[in-house]
Amino acid sequence: DVNAAGVAYVAHFRTKAIASPLLTDWTAVKRDPRHNTARADGFLAGRLHDGYSVYDVPPTGLDWRNSPLSCCTRFPILGPLRWAIHHTQDPKYVRFVVDHILGYMRAYPIEDFVGQSTRTGWTSHTVVAKPWYWCMIPERLTELSETVSLIRPARGITDDELLAILHRMYQETGYLRTEIKPWVDRRHNGGCAMIEAMAQSCAILGDFPAAREWLDYDAQLAAQYIDQAFYPDGMCVELTVAYSMAVSAVAQRLAYALREQEAIRARRSKVEALVTCMVALSDPTGWLPSFGDLYAGKVASGVFPPVLDWLDAPWARTVIRGGDGPQPPCTVWPQPSQE
């Protein structure tokens, strides 16, 4: 009885424990009754943005294929909506999020992905990118994973809706499994985003055997990326410091989340090099140099704090937090005569 199985699984899924360093632990986030919902309310009023363009949605609804929002297929609006859901518990935000996701699914049935490559699908910043394009699919799976983790117990999403969204996540993760390797081989930062998105999706879909196989494969790709996308000293091959900080932080987060996998345990010293590089690049005020085409930030943005316990690197925590504590080895360089 497929229908009965679906009902039983959704009942289980709504209450099961989902714990991953790659996903927000909403139970640990204190609700703020004064949370500013202005951005989320703007979305509900029909004023959407995708990071590049702003668009007033007509009464007929969002046109997922012909609106001027090039990046709408990676769900950039879901973040502010999640915070509104969490802090207010108002079902109107859940309903909007669910309708937004289902609208995308109707506009792009999974059959559209057949025969498509993640290398294709981009036209311009005023034309909707295809959902299989490399810059869309990983962020969409990340946004779906974070959102489903939050809204799954809500009464505002029906069993059928939740099951349909989970099924679509399963299908898109399976598609990504067939496309991810070339991006990792290229040492592309999109490959890093894909590895993270697959791991997050697998955390949601962990009840299914295929997801466990995908996660094992994902750990191998994460190990490959850590090996090949970073120089021996821990610097990312993406030399624009702002981007390399972000990629390094994601790689550290992945390593921590997958640290029980043998492939990752074997890269522990390389992961420590990633952290050391970020610390060594920082100046006494904690800022990294803005080399490249985007300004950099503070060292804290380039280090994933939980990984420091795994690495036994308390000196990095001293740099991030300030104050007294163990000092990093890279602040004490030998004199030329001592080399």
Tab-separated table of N, CA and C in Angstrom, residues 4-14:
chain	number	residue	atom	x	y	z
A	4	ALA	N	-0.334	4.292	2.163
A	4	ALA	CA	-0.148	4.079	3.599
A	4	ALA	C	1.321	4.198	3.980
A	5	ALA	N	2.190	3.704	3.102
A	5	ALA	CA	3.628	3.808	3.369
A	5	ALA	C	4.061	5.271	3.396
A	6	GLY	N	3.509	6.065	2.476
A	6	GLY	CA	3.841	7.486	2.447
A	6	GLY	C	3.398	8.193	3.709
A	7	VAL	N	2.183	7.903	4.159
A	7	VAL	CA	1.665	8.518	5.385
A	7	VAL	C	2.536	8.133	6.580
A	8	ALA	N	2.902	6.845	6.645
A	8	ALA	CA	3.723	6.372	7.763
A	8	ALA	C	5.102	7.020	7.740
A	9	TYR	N	5.679	7.146	6.537
A	9	TYR	CA	7.020	7.725	6.483
A	9	TYR	C	7.003	9.199	6.869
A	10	VAL	N	6.035	9.941	6.381
A	10	VAL	CA	5.982	11.367	6.715
A	10	VAL	C	5.787	11.559	8.220
A	11	ALA	N	4.962	10.709	8.841
A	11	ALA	CA	4.783	10.805	10.290
A	11	ALA	C	6.115	10.594	11.007
A	12	HIS	N	6.897	9.646	10.509
A	12	HIS	CA	8.233	9.407	11.068
A	12	HIS	C	9.158	10.591	10.796
A	13	PHE	N	9.124	11.102	9.574
A	13	PHE	CA	10.054	12.159	9.179
A	13	PHE	C	9.803	13.452	9.939
A	14	ARG	N	8.566	13.735	10.240
A	14	ARG	CA	8.251	14.996	10.926
A	14	ARG	C	8.904	15.075	12.311
